[in-house]
JSON list of N, CA and C in Angstrom, two decimals:
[
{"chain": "N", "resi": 18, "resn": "UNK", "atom": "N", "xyz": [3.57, -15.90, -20.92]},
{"chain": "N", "resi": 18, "resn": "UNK", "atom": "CA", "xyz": [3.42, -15.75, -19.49]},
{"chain": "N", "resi": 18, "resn": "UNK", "atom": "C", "xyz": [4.78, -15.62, -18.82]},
{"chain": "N", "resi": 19, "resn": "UNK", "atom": "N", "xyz": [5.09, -14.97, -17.50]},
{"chain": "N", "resi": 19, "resn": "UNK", "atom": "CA", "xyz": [6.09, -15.22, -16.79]},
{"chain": "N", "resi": 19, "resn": "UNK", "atom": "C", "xyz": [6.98, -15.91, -16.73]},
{"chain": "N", "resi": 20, "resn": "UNK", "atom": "N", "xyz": [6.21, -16.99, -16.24]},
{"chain": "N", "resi": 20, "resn": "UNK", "atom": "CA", "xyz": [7.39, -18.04, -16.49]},
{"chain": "N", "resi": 20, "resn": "UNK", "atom": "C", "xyz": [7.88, -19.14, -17.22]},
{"chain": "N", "resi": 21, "resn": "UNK", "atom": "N", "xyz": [7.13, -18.68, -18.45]},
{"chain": "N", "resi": 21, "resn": "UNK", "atom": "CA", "xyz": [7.96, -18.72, -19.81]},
{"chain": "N", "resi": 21, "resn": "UNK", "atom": "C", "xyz": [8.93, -17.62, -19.87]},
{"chain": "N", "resi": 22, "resn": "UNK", "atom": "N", "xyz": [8.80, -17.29, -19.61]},
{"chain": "N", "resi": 22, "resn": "UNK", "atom": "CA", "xyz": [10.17, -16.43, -19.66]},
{"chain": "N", "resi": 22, "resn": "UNK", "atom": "C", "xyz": [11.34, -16.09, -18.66]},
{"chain": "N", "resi": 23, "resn": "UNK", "atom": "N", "xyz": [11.41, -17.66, -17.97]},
{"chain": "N", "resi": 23, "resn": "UNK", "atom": "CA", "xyz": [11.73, -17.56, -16.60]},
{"chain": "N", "resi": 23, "resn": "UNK", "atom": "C", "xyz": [11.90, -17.07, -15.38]},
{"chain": "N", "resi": 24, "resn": "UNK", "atom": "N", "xyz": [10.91, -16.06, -15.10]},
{"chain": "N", "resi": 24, "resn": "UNK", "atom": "CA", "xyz": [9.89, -15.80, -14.26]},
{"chain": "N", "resi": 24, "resn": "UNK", "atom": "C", "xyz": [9.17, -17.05, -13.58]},
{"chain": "N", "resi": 25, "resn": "UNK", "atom": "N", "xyz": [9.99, -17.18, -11.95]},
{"chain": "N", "resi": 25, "resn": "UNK", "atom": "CA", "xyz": [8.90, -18.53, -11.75]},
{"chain": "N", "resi": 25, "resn": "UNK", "atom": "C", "xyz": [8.29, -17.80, -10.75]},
{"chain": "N", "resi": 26, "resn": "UNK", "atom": "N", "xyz": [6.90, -18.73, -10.44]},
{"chain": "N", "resi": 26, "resn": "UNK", "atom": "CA", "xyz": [5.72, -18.73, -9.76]},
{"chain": "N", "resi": 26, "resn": "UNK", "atom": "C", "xyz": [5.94, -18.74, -8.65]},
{"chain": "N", "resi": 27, "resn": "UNK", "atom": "N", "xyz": [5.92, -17.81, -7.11]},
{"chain": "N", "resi": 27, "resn": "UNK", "atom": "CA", "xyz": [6.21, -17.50, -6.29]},
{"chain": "N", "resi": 27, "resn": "UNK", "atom": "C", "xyz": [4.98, -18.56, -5.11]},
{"chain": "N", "resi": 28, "resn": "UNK", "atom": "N", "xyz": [4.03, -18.01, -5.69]},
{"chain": "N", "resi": 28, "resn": "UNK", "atom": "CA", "xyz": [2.88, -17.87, -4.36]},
{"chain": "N", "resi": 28, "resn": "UNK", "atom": "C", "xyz": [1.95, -17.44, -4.81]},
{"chain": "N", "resi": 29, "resn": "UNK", "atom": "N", "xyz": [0.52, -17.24, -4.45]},
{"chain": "N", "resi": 29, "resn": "UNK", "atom": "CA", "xyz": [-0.18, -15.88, -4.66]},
{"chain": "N", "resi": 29, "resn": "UNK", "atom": "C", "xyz": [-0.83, -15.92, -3.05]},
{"chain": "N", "resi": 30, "resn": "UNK", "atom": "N", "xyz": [-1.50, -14.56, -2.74]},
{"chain": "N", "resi": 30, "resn": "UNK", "atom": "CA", "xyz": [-2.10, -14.11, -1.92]},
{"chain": "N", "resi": 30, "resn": "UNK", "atom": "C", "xyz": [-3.36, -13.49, -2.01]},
{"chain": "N", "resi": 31, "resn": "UNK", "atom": "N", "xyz": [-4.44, -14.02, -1.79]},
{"chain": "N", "resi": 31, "resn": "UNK", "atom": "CA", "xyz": [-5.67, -13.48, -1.90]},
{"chain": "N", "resi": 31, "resn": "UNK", "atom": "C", "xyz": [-5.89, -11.65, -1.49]},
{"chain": "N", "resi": 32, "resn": "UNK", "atom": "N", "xyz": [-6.31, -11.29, -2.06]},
{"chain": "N", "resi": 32, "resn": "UNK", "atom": "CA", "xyz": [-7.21, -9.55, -1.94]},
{"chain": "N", "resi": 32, "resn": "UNK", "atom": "C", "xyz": [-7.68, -9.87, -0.85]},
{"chain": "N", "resi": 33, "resn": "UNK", "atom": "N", "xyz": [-7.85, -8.89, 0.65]},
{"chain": "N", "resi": 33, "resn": "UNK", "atom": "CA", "xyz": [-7.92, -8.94, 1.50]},
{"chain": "N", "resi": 33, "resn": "UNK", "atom": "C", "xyz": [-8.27, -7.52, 2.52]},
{"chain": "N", "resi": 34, "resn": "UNK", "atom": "N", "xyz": [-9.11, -7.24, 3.25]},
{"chain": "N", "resi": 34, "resn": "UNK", "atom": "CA", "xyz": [-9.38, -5.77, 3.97]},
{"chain": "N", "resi": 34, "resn": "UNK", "atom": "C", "xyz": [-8.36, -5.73, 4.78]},
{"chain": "N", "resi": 35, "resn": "UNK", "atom": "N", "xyz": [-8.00, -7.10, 5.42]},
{"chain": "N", "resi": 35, "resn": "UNK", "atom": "CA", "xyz": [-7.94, -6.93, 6.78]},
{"chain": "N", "resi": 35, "resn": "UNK", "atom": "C", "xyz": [-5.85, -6.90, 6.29]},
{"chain": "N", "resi": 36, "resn": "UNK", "atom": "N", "xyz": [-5.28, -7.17, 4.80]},
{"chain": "N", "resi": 36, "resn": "UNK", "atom": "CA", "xyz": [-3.95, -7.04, 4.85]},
{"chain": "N", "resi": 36, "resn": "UNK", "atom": "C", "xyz": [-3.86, -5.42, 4.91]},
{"chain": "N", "resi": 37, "resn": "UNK", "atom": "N", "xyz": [-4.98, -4.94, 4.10]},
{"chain": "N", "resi": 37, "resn": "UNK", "atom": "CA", "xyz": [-4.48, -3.35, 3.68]},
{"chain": "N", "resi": 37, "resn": "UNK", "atom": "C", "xyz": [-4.60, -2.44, 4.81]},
{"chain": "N", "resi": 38, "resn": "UNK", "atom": "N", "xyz": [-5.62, -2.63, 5.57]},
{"chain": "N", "resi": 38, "resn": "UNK", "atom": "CA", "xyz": [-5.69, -1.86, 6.57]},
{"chain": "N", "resi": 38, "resn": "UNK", "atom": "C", "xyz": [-4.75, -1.82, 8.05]},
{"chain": "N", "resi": 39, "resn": "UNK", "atom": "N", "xyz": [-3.95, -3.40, 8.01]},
{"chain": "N", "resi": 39, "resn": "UNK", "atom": "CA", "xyz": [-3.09, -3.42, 8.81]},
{"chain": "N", "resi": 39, "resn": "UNK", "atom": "C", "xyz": [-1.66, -2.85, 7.96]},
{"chain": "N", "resi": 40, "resn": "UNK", "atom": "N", "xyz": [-1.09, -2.91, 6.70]},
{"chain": "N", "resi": 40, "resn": "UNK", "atom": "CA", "xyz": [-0.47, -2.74, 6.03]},
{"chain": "N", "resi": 40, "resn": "UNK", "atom": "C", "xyz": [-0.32, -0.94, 5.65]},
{"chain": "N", "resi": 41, "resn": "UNK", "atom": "N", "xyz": [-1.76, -0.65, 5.59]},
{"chain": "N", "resi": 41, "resn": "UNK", "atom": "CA", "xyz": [-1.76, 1.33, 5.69]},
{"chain": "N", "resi": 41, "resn": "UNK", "atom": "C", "xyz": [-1.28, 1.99, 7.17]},
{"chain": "N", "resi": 42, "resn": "UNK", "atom": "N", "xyz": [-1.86, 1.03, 7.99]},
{"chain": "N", "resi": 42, "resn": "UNK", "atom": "CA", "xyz": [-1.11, 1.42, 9.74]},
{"chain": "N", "resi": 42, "resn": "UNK", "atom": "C", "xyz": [0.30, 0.96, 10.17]},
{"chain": "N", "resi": 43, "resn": "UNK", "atom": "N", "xyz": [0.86, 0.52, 8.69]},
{"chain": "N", "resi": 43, "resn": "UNK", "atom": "CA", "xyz": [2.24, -0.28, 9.06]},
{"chain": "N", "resi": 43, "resn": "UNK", "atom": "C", "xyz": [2.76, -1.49, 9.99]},
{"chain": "N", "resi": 44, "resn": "UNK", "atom": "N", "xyz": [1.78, -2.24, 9.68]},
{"chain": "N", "resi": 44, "resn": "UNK", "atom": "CA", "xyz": [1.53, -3.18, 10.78]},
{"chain": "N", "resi": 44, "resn": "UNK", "atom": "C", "xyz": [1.15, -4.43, 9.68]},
{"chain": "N", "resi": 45, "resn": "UNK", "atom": "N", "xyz": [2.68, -5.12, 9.47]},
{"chain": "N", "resi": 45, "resn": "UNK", "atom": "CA", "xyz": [2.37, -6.62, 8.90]},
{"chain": "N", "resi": 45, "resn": "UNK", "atom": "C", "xyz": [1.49, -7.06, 9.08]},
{"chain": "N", "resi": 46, "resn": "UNK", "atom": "N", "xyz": [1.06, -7.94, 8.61]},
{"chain": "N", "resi": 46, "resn": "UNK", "atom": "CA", "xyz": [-0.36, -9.40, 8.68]},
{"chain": "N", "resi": 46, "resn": "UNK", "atom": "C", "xyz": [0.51, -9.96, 8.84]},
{"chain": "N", "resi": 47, "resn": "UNK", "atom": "N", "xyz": [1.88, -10.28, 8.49]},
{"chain": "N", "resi": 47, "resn": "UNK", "atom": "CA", "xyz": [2.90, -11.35, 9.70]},
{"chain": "N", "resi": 47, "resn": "UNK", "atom": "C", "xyz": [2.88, -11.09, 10.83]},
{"chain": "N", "resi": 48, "resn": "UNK", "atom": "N", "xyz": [3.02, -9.92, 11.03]},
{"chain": "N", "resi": 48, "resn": "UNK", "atom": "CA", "xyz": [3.48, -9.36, 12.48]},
{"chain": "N", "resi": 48, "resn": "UNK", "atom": "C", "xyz": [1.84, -9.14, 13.41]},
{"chain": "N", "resi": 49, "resn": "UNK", "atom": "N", "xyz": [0.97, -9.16, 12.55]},
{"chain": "N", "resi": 49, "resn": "UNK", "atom": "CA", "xyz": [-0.52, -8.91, 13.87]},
{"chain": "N", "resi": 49, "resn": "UNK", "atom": "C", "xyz": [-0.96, -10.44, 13.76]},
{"chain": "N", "resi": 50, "resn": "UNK", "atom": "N", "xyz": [-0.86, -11.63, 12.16]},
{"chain": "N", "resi": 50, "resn": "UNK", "atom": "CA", "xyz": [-1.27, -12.97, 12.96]},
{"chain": "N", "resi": 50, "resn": "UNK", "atom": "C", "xyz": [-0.52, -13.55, 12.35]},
{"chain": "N", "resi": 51, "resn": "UNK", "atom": "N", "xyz": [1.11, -13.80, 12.81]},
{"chain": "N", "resi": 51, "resn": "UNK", "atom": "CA", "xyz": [1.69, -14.78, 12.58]},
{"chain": "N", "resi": 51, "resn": "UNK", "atom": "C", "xyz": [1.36, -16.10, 11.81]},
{"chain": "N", "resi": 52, "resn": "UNK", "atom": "N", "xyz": [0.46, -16.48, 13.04]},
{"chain": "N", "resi": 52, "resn": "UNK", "atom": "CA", "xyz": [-0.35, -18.37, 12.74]},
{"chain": "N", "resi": 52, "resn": "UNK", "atom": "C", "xyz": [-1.67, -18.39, 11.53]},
{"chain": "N", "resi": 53, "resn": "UNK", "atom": "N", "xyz": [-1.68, -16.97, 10.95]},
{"chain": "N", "resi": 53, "resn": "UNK", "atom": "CA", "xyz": [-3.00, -16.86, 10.44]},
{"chain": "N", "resi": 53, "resn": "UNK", "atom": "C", "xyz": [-2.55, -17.57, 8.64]},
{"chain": "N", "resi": 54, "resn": "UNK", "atom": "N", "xyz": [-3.56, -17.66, 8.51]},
{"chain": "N", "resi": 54, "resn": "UNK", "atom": "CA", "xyz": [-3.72, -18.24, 7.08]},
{"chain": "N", "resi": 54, "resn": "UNK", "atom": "C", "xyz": [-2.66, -17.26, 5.88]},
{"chain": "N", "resi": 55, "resn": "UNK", "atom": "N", "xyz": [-3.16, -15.45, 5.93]},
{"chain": "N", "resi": 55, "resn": "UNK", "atom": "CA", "xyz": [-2.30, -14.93, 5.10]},
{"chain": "N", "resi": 55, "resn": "UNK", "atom": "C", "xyz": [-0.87, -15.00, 5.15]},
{"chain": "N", "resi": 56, "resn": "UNK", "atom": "N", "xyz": [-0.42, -15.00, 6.81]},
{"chain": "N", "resi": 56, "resn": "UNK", "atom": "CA", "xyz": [0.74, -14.75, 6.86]},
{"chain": "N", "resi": 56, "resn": "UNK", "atom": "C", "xyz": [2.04, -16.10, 6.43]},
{"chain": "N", "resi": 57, "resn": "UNK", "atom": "N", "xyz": [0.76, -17.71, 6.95]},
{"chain": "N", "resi": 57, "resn": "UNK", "atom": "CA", "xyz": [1.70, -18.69, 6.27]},
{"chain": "N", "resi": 57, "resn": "UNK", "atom": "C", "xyz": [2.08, -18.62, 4.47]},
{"chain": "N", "resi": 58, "resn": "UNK", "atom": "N", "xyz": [1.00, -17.71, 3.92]},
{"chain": "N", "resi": 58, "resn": "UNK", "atom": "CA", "xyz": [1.32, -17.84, 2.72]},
{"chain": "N", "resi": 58, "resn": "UNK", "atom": "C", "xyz": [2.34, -16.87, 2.00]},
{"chain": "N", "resi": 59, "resn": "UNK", "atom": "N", "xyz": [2.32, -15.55, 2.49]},
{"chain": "N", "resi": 59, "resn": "UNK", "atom": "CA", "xyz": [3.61, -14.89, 2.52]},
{"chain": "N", "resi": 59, "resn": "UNK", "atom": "C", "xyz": [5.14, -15.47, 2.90]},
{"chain": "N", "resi": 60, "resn": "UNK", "atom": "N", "xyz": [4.99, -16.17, 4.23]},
{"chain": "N", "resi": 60, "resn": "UNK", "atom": "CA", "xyz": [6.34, -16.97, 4.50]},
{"chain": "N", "resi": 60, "resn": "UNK", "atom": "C", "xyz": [6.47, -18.44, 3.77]},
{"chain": "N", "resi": 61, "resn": "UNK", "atom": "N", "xyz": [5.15, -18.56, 2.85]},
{"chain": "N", "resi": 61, "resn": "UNK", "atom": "CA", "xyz": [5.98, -19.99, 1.65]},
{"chain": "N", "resi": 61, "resn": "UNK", "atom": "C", "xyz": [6.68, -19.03, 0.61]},
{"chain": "N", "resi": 62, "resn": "UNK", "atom": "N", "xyz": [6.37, -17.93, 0.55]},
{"chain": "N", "resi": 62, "resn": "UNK", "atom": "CA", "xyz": [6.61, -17.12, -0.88]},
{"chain": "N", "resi": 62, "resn": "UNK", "atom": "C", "xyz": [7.77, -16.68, -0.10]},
{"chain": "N", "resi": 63, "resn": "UNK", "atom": "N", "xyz": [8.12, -16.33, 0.63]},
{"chain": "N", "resi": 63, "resn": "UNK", "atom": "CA", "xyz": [9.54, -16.19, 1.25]},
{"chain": "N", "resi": 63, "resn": "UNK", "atom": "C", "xyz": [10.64, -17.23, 1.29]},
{"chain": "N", "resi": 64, "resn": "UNK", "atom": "N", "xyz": [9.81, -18.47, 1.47]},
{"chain": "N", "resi": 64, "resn": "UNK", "atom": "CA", "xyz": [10.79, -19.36, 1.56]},
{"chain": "N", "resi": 64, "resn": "UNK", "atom": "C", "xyz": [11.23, -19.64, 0.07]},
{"chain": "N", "resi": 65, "resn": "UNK", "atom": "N", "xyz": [10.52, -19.23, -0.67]},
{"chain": "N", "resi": 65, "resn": "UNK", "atom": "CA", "xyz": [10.53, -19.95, -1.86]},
{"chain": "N", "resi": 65, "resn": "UNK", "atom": "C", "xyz": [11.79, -18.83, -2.50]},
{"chain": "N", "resi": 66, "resn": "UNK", "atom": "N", "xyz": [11.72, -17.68, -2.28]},
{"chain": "N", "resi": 66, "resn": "UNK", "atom": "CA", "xyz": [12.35, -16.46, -2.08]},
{"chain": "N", "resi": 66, "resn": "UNK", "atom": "C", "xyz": [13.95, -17.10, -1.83]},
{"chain": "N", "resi": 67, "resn": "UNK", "atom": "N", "xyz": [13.97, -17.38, -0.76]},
{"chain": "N", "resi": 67, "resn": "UNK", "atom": "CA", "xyz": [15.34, -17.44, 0.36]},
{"chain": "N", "resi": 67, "resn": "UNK", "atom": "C", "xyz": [15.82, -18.66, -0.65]},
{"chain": "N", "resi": 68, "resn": "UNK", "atom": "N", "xyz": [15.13, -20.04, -0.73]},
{"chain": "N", "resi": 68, "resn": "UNK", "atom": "CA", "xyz": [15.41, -20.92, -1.60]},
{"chain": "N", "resi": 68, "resn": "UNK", "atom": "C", "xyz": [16.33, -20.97, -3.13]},
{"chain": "N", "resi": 69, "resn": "UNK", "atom": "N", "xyz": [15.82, -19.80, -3.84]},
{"chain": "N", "resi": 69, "resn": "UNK", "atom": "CA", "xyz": [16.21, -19.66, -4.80]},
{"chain": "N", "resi": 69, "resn": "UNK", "atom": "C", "xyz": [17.67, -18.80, -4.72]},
{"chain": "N", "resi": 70, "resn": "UNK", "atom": "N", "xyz": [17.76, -17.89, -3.58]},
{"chain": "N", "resi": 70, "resn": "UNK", "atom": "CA", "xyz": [18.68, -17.24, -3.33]},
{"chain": "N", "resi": 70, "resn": "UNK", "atom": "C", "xyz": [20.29, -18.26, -2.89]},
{"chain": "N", "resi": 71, "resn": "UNK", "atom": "N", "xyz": [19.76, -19.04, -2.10]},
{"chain": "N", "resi": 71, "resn": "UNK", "atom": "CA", "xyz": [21.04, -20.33, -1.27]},
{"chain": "N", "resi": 71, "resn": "UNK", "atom": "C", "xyz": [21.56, -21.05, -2.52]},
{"chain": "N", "resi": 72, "resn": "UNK", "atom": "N", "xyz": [20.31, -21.55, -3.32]},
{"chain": "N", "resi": 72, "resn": "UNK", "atom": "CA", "xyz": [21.05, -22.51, -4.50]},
{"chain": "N", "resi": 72, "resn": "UNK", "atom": "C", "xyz": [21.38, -21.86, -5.52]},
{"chain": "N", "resi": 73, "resn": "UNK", "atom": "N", "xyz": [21.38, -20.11, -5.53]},
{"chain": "N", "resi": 73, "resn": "UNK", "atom": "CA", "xyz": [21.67, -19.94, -7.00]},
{"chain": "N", "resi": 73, "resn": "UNK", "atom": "C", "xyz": [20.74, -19.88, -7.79]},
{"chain": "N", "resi": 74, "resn": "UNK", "atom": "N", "xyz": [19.35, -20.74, -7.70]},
{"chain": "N", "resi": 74, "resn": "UNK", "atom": "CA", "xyz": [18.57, -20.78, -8.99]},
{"chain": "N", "resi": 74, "resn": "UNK", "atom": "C", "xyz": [18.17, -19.25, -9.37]},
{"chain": "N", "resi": 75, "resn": "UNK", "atom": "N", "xyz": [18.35, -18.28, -8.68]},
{"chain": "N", "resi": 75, "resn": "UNK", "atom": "CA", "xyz": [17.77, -16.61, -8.91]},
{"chain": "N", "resi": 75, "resn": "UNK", "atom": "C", "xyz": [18.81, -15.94, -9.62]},
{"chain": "N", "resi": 76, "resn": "UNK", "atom": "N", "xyz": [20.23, -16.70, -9.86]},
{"chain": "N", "resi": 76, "resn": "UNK", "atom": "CA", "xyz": [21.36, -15.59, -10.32]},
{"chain": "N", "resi": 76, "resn": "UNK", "atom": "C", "xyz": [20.88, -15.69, -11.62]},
{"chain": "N", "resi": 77, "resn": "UNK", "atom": "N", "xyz": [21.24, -14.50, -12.49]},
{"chain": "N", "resi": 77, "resn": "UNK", "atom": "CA", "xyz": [20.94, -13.69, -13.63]},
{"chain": "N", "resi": 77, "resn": "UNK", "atom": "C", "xyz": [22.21, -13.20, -13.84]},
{"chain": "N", "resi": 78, "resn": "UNK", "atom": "N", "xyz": [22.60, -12.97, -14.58]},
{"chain": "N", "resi": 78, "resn": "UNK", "atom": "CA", "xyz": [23.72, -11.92, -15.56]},
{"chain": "N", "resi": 78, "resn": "UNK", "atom": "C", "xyz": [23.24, -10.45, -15.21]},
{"chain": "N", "resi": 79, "resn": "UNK", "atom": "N", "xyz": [24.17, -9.97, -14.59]},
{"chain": "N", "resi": 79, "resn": "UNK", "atom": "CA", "xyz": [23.63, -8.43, -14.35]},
{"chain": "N", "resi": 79, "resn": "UNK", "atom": "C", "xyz": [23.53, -7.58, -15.47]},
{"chain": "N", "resi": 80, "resn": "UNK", "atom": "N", "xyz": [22.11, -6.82, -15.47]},
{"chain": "N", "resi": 80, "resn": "UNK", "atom": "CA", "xyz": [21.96, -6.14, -17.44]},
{"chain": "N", "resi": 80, "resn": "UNK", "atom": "C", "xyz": [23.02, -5.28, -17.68]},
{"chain": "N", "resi": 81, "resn": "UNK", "atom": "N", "xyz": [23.31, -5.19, -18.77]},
{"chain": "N", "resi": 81, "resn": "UNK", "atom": "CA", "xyz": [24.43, -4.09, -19.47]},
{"chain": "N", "resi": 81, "resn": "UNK", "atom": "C", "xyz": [23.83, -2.31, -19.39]},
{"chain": "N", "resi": 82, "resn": "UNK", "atom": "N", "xyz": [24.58, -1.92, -18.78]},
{"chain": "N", "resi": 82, "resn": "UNK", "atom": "CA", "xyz": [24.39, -0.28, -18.80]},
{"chain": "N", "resi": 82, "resn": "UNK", "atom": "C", "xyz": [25.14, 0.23, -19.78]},
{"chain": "N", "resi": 83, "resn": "UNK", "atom": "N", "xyz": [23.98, 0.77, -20.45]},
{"chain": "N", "resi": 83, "resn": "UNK", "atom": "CA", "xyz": [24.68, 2.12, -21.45]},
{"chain": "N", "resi": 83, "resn": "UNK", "atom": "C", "xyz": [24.19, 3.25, -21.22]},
{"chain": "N", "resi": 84, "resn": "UNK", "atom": "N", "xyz": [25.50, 4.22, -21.15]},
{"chain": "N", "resi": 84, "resn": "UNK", "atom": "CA", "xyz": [25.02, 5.48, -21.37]},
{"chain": "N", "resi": 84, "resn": "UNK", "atom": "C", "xyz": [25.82, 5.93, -22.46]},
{"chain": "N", "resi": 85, "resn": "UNK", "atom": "N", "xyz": [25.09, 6.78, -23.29]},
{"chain": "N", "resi": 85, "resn": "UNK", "atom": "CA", "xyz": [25.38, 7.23, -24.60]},
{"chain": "N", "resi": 85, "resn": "UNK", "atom": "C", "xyz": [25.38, 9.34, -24.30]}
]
Protein backbone atom coordinates (compact mmCIF):
# COMPACT_ATOMS: atom_id res chain seq x y z
CA UNK A 1 0.00 0.00 0.00
CA UNK A 2 1.02 3.69 -0.12
CA UNK A 3 2.05 4.26 2.76
CA UNK A 4 4.17 1.58 3.12
CA UNK A 5 6.00 3.03 0.96
CA UNK A 6 5.89 6.31 2.47
CA UNK A 7 3.13 7.66 0.88
CA UNK A 8 1.08 9.05 3.81
CA UNK A 9 -2.66 9.23 4.07
CA UNK A 10 -3.93 12.62 3.23
CA UNK A 11 -7.78 12.65 3.65
CA UNK A 12 -10.33 11.13 1.50
CA UNK A 13 -13.36 12.79 -0.05
CA UNK A 14 -16.50 11.15 -0.83
CA UNK A 15 -17.87 10.82 -4.81
CA UNK A 16 -20.16 13.54 -5.09
CA UNK A 17 -22.67 15.33 -8.05
CA UNK A 18 -22.76 18.34 -6.54
CA UNK A 19 -18.33 18.57 -6.45
CA UNK A 20 -18.27 17.71 -10.27
CA UNK A 21 -20.75 19.81 -11.50
CA UNK A 22 -19.54 22.83 -9.60
CA UNK A 23 -15.91 21.76 -10.45
CA UNK A 24 -16.92 21.30 -14.58
CA UNK A 25 -18.31 25.15 -14.22
CA UNK A 26 -15.03 25.97 -12.46
CA UNK A 27 -16.45 26.81 -9.43
CA UNK A 28 -14.77 25.19 -6.17
CA UNK A 29 -17.01 23.36 -3.55
CA UNK A 30 -14.64 25.60 -1.36
CA UNK A 31 -15.50 28.53 -3.03
CA UNK A 32 -19.68 27.85 -3.50
CA UNK A 33 -19.85 26.24 0.40
CA UNK A 34 -17.05 27.13 2.29
CA UNK A 35 -18.88 25.88 5.78
CA UNK A 36 -20.09 22.78 3.93
CA UNK A 37 -19.09 19.36 4.91
CA UNK A 38 -16.92 18.70 1.49
CA UNK A 39 -15.11 21.72 1.63
CA UNK A 40 -13.94 21.22 5.52
CA UNK A 41 -12.57 18.05 4.29
CA UNK A 42 -10.50 19.31 1.45
CA UNK A 43 -9.05 22.11 3.84
CA UNK A 44 -7.95 19.12 6.52
CA UNK A 45 -6.20 17.55 3.44
CA UNK A 46 -4.68 20.92 2.86
CA UNK A 47 -3.70 21.44 6.10
CA UNK A 48 -2.27 18.28 6.33
CA UNK A 49 -0.61 19.35 2.91
CA UNK A 50 0.83 22.80 4.27
CA UNK A 51 1.89 20.74 7.53
CA UNK A 52 4.12 18.50 5.98
CA UNK A 53 5.54 21.23 3.84
CA UNK A 54 6.65 23.81 7.23
CA UNK A 55 8.24 20.77 9.06
CA UNK A 56 9.97 19.18 6.27
CA UNK A 57 8.23 15.86 6.76
CA UNK A 58 7.44 16.02 2.60
CA UNK A 59 11.25 16.64 1.59
CA UNK A 60 12.46 13.77 -0.66
CA UNK A 61 15.81 13.63 -2.49
CA UNK A 62 15.11 15.03 -5.84
CA UNK A 63 15.12 11.80 -8.51
CA UNK A 64 18.24 11.46 -10.65
CA UNK A 65 17.84 12.45 -14.36
CA UNK A 66 19.35 10.57 -17.02
CA UNK A 67 19.56 11.17 -20.33
CA UNK A 68 21.43 8.74 -22.38
Amino acid sequence: DAESRGIPFLGEVPLDMQIRQTSDDGRPIVAIEPDGVHARLYVAIAREIWSAVVTGAAHRAAPRIVIE
